[in-house]
Amino acid sequence: MFLGEPDKWLVSERFTLADIDLTILLERLNVIGMDERAWGNSKRPCIAKFWNRVRQRPSYKAATPSAFFHVKTMLQGITFLAF
């Protein structure tokens, strides 16, 4: 990431496949609760800034399931296993 250049993404001014790839990894870490361990508490400030910035993108908001979706899916799996 370009340090000191907040208007740029990983490799350029445009959001690229590299940014999508990192976003997928960070989203998965977030879903399983590893976000604080991986980049929280100022451990990796550039990753934290990237994560906060990417979460503001309309495309991220439209494509990413909510926490409710994950809980609902988990409960459906538990219900399926119970029968």
Tab-separated table of N, CA and C in Angstrom:
chain	number	residue	atom	x	y	z
A	1	MET	N	0.850	-1.162	0.000
A	1	MET	CA	0.000	0.000	0.000
A	1	MET	C	0.899	1.228	0.000
A	2	PHE	N	0.456	2.233	-0.693
A	2	PHE	CA	1.214	3.469	-0.752
A	2	PHE	C	1.043	4.226	0.565
A	3	LEU	N	2.082	4.225	1.369
A	3	LEU	CA	2.012	4.926	2.651
A	3	LEU	C	1.977	6.423	2.411
A	4	GLY	N	1.141	7.102	3.133
A	4	GLY	CA	1.049	8.549	2.993
A	4	GLY	C	0.229	8.994	1.791
A	5	GLU	N	-0.334	8.066	1.062
A	5	GLU	CA	-1.151	8.402	-0.100
A	5	GLU	C	-2.521	7.747	0.066
A	6	PRO	N	-3.409	8.371	0.818
A	6	PRO	CA	-4.686	7.739	1.164
A	6	PRO	C	-5.640	7.538	-0.010
A	7	ASP	N	-5.383	8.187	-1.148
A	7	ASP	CA	-6.295	8.034	-2.280
A	7	ASP	C	-5.891	6.896	-3.214
A	8	LYS	N	-4.887	6.113	-2.834
A	8	LYS	CA	-4.434	5.010	-3.675
A	8	LYS	C	-4.719	3.673	-3.018
A	9	TRP	N	-4.889	2.663	-3.861
A	9	TRP	CA	-5.113	1.312	-3.373
A	9	TRP	C	-3.791	0.568	-3.364
A	10	LEU	N	-3.791	-0.733	-3.401
A	10	LEU	CA	-2.550	-1.502	-3.272
A	10	LEU	C	-1.539	-1.214	-4.362
A	11	VAL	N	-1.980	-1.204	-5.604
A	11	VAL	CA	-1.014	-1.056	-6.694
A	11	VAL	C	-1.230	0.173	-7.564
A	12	SER	N	-2.333	0.869	-7.399
A	12	SER	CA	-2.576	2.061	-8.217
A	12	SER	C	-3.703	2.890	-7.617
A	13	GLU	N	-4.101	3.904	-8.364
A	13	GLU	CA	-5.217	4.737	-7.925
A	13	GLU	C	-6.551	4.009	-8.076
A	14	ARG	N	-6.569	2.987	-8.913
A	14	ARG	CA	-7.801	2.238	-9.167
A	14	ARG	C	-7.874	0.999	-8.293
A	15	PHE	N	-9.079	0.595	-7.980
A	15	PHE	CA	-9.340	-0.629	-7.217
A	15	PHE	C	-9.140	-1.793	-8.183
A	16	THR	N	-8.182	-2.681	-7.898
A	16	THR	CA	-7.806	-3.737	-8.834
A	16	THR	C	-8.074	-5.123	-8.252
A	17	LEU	N	-7.730	-6.128	-9.028
A	17	LEU	CA	-7.873	-7.511	-8.582
A	17	LEU	C	-7.047	-7.774	-7.325
A	18	ALA	N	-5.912	-7.115	-7.188
A	18	ALA	CA	-5.096	-7.268	-5.972
A	18	ALA	C	-5.880	-6.809	-4.744
A	19	ASP	N	-6.605	-5.724	-4.873
A	19	ASP	CA	-7.418	-5.221	-3.764
A	19	ASP	C	-8.572	-6.168	-3.450
A	20	ILE	N	-9.167	-6.728	-4.485
A	20	ILE	CA	-10.258	-7.687	-4.287
A	20	ILE	C	-9.743	-8.918	-3.550
A	21	ASP	N	-8.574	-9.398	-3.960
A	21	ASP	CA	-7.987	-10.579	-3.325
A	21	ASP	C	-7.721	-10.332	-1.838
A	22	LEU	N	-7.121	-9.204	-1.515
A	22	LEU	CA	-6.865	-8.881	-0.109
A	22	LEU	C	-8.175	-8.697	0.650
A	23	THR	N	-9.151	-8.093	0.027
A	23	THR	CA	-10.447	-7.890	0.671
A	23	THR	C	-11.101	-9.217	1.033
A	24	ILE	N	-11.013	-10.200	0.140
A	24	ILE	CA	-11.582	-11.520	0.421
A	24	ILE	C	-10.907	-12.148	1.629
A	25	LEU	N	-9.593	-12.072	1.686
A	25	LEU	CA	-8.857	-12.619	2.829
A	25	LEU	C	-9.263	-11.911	4.124
A	26	LEU	N	-9.290	-10.587	4.098
A	26	LEU	CA	-9.636	-9.830	5.304
A	26	LEU	C	-11.076	-10.096	5.738
A	27	GLU	N	-11.983	-10.241	4.774
A	27	GLU	CA	-13.378	-10.544	5.113
A	27	GLU	C	-13.480	-11.898	5.799
A	28	ARG	N	-12.763	-12.876	5.293
A	28	ARG	CA	-12.799	-14.204	5.915
A	28	ARG	C	-12.225	-14.168	7.322
A	29	LEU	N	-11.146	-13.440	7.516
A	29	LEU	CA	-10.584	-13.301	8.865
A	29	LEU	C	-11.569	-12.589	9.782
A	30	ASN	N	-12.256	-11.604	9.261
A	30	ASN	CA	-13.251	-10.871	10.039
A	30	ASN	C	-14.403	-11.788	10.445
A	31	VAL	N	-14.896	-12.593	9.516
A	31	VAL	CA	-16.038	-13.473	9.792
A	31	VAL	C	-15.714	-14.483	10.885
A	32	ILE	N	-14.500	-14.999	10.900
A	32	ILE	CA	-14.147	-15.993	11.916
A	32	ILE	C	-13.590	-15.361	13.194
A	33	GLY	N	-13.623	-14.027	13.259
A	33	GLY	CA	-13.222	-13.333	14.479
A	33	GLY	C	-11.729	-13.150	14.663
A	34	MET	N	-10.976	-13.242	13.599
A	34	MET	CA	-9.519	-13.095	13.698
A	34	MET	C	-9.036	-11.692	13.340
A	35	ASP	N	-9.960	-10.778	13.092
A	35	ASP	CA	-9.564	-9.440	12.670
A	35	ASP	C	-8.746	-8.701	13.729
A	36	GLU	N	-9.174	-8.747	14.971
A	36	GLU	CA	-8.422	-8.063	16.031
A	36	GLU	C	-7.021	-8.651	16.187
A	37	ARG	N	-6.944	-9.939	16.079
A	37	ARG	CA	-5.635	-10.596	16.221
A	37	ARG	C	-4.725	-10.293	15.037
A	38	ALA	N	-5.296	-10.186	13.862
A	38	ALA	CA	-4.496	-9.992	12.655
A	38	ALA	C	-4.064	-8.538	12.445
A	39	TRP	N	-4.982	-7.594	12.613
A	39	TRP	CA	-4.611	-6.202	12.359
A	39	TRP	C	-5.180	-5.213	13.363
A	40	GLY	N	-5.822	-5.692	14.407
A	40	GLY	CA	-6.376	-4.798	15.417
A	40	GLY	C	-5.323	-4.293	16.382
A	41	ASN	N	-5.738	-3.410	17.250
A	41	ASN	CA	-4.862	-2.844	18.285
A	41	ASN	C	-3.591	-2.243	17.706
A	42	SER	N	-3.702	-1.611	16.559
A	42	SER	CA	-2.580	-0.926	15.898
A	42	SER	C	-1.438	-1.850	15.508
A	43	LYS	N	-1.720	-3.142	15.351
A	43	LYS	CA	-0.673	-4.077	14.946
A	43	LYS	C	-0.226	-3.813	13.515
A	44	ARG	N	-1.179	-3.615	12.643
A	44	ARG	CA	-0.896	-3.378	11.227
A	44	ARG	C	-1.780	-2.221	10.764
A	45	PRO	N	-1.335	-0.994	11.011
A	45	PRO	CA	-2.189	0.166	10.718
A	45	PRO	C	-2.541	0.320	9.244
A	46	CYS	N	-1.657	-0.061	8.342
A	46	CYS	CA	-1.986	0.054	6.914
A	46	CYS	C	-3.097	-0.913	6.522
A	47	ILE	N	-3.064	-2.122	7.087
A	47	ILE	CA	-4.131	-3.086	6.815
A	47	ILE	C	-5.441	-2.585	7.410
A	48	ALA	N	-5.390	-2.044	8.617
A	48	ALA	CA	-6.606	-1.511	9.250
A	48	ALA	C	-7.191	-0.371	8.421
A	49	LYS	N	-6.352	0.517	7.908
A	49	LYS	CA	-6.840	1.618	7.069
A	49	LYS	C	-7.453	1.083	5.780
A	50	PHE	N	-6.780	0.114	5.169
A	50	PHE	CA	-7.308	-0.495	3.948
A	50	PHE	C	-8.674	-1.107	4.227
A	51	TRP	N	-8.770	-1.891	5.303
A	51	TRP	CA	-10.011	-2.571	5.656
A	51	TRP	C	-11.145	-1.576	5.884
A	52	ASN	N	-10.877	-0.528	6.626
A	52	ASN	CA	-11.905	0.482	6.886
A	52	ASN	C	-12.326	1.179	5.598
A	53	ARG	N	-11.365	1.450	4.740
A	53	ARG	CA	-11.662	2.126	3.484
A	53	ARG	C	-12.465	1.234	2.536
A	54	VAL	N	-12.067	-0.027	2.412
A	54	VAL	CA	-12.751	-0.920	1.485
A	54	VAL	C	-14.179	-1.200	1.937
A	55	ARG	N	-14.415	-1.211	3.238
A	55	ARG	CA	-15.764	-1.466	3.757
A	55	ARG	C	-16.730	-0.324	3.455
A	56	GLN	N	-16.204	0.826	3.090
A	56	GLN	CA	-17.046	1.970	2.735
A	56	GLN	C	-17.485	1.943	1.271
A	57	ARG	N	-16.876	1.076	0.476
A	57	ARG	CA	-17.214	1.003	-0.952
A	57	ARG	C	-18.632	0.441	-1.129
A	58	PRO	N	-19.422	1.059	-1.991
A	58	PRO	CA	-20.769	0.532	-2.243
A	58	PRO	C	-20.748	-0.917	-2.742
A	59	SER	N	-19.761	-1.271	-3.529
A	59	SER	CA	-19.681	-2.644	-4.046
A	59	SER	C	-19.428	-3.646	-2.928
A	60	TYR	N	-18.645	-3.267	-1.938
A	60	TYR	CA	-18.409	-4.149	-0.789
A	60	TYR	C	-19.709	-4.333	-0.012
A	61	LYS	N	-20.388	-3.232	0.237
A	61	LYS	CA	-21.641	-3.300	1.004
A	61	LYS	C	-22.695	-4.140	0.288
A	62	ALA	N	-22.724	-4.044	-1.035
A	62	ALA	CA	-23.723	-4.793	-1.796
A	62	ALA	C	-23.387	-6.278	-1.885
A	63	ALA	N	-22.101	-6.611	-1.895
A	63	ALA	CA	-21.695	-7.996	-2.140
A	63	ALA	C	-21.435	-8.806	-0.878
A	64	THR	N	-21.317	-8.154	0.264
A	64	THR	CA	-20.928	-8.844	1.480
A	64	THR	C	-22.141	-9.129	2.352
A	65	PRO	N	-22.327	-10.387	2.739
A	65	PRO	CA	-23.463	-10.712	3.604
A	65	PRO	C	-23.312	-10.070	4.990
A	66	SER	N	-24.424	-9.796	5.610
A	66	SER	CA	-24.424	-9.206	6.943
A	66	SER	C	-24.116	-10.266	7.997
A	67	ALA	N	-23.880	-9.824	9.211
A	67	ALA	CA	-23.653	-10.744	10.329
A	67	ALA	C	-24.900	-11.597	10.549
A	68	PHE	N	-26.080	-11.007	10.347
A	68	PHE	CA	-27.328	-11.748	10.475
A	68	PHE	C	-27.353	-12.939	9.518
A	69	PHE	N	-26.888	-12.738	8.291
A	69	PHE	CA	-26.843	-13.820	7.311
A	69	PHE	C	-25.987	-14.975	7.823
A	70	HIS	N	-24.825	-14.652	8.397
A	70	HIS	CA	-23.930	-15.699	8.896
A	70	HIS	C	-24.557	-16.462	10.062
A	71	VAL	N	-25.211	-15.759	10.965
A	71	VAL	CA	-25.870	-16.415	12.102
A	71	VAL	C	-27.020	-17.286	11.604
A	72	LYS	N	-27.808	-16.753	10.685
A	72	LYS	CA	-28.929	-17.509	10.133
A	72	LYS	C	-28.437	-18.789	9.453
A	73	THR	N	-27.372	-18.679	8.673
A	73	THR	CA	-26.810	-19.843	7.994
A	73	THR	C	-26.313	-20.879	8.990
A	74	MET	N	-25.663	-20.411	10.044
A	74	MET	CA	-25.172	-21.318	11.069
A	74	MET	C	-26.335	-22.039	11.756
A	75	LEU	N	-27.374	-21.309	12.089
A	75	LEU	CA	-28.541	-21.913	12.744
A	75	LEU	C	-29.256	-22.898	11.824
A	76	GLN	N	-29.317	-22.609	10.554
A	76	GLN	CA	-29.928	-23.533	9.606
A	76	GLN	C	-29.114	-24.822	9.542
A	77	GLY	N	-27.796	-24.697	9.618
A	77	GLY	CA	-26.950	-25.884	9.614
A	77	GLY	C	-27.156	-26.721	10.859
A	78	ILE	N	-27.298	-26.072	11.999
A	78	ILE	CA	-27.546	-26.787	13.252
A	78	ILE	C	-28.898	-27.488	13.187
A	79	THR	N	-29.912	-26.780	12.670
A	79	THR	CA	-31.245	-27.361	12.539
A	79	THR	C	-31.217	-28.560	11.596
A	80	PHE	N	-30.478	-28.442	10.507
A	80	PHE	CA	-30.370	-29.538	9.546
A	80	PHE	C	-29.730	-30.765	10.196
A	81	LEU	N	-28.717	-30.555	10.993
A	81	LEU	CA	-28.030	-31.668	11.648
A	81	LEU	C	-28.885	-32.326	12.731
A	82	ALA	N	-29.818	-31.564	13.298
A	82	ALA	CA	-30.645	-32.088	14.392
A	82	ALA	C	-31.710	-33.060	13.906
A	83	PHE	N	-32.053	-33.004	12.634
A	83	PHE	CA	-33.122	-33.872	12.127
A	83	PHE	C	-32.583	-35.066	11.423
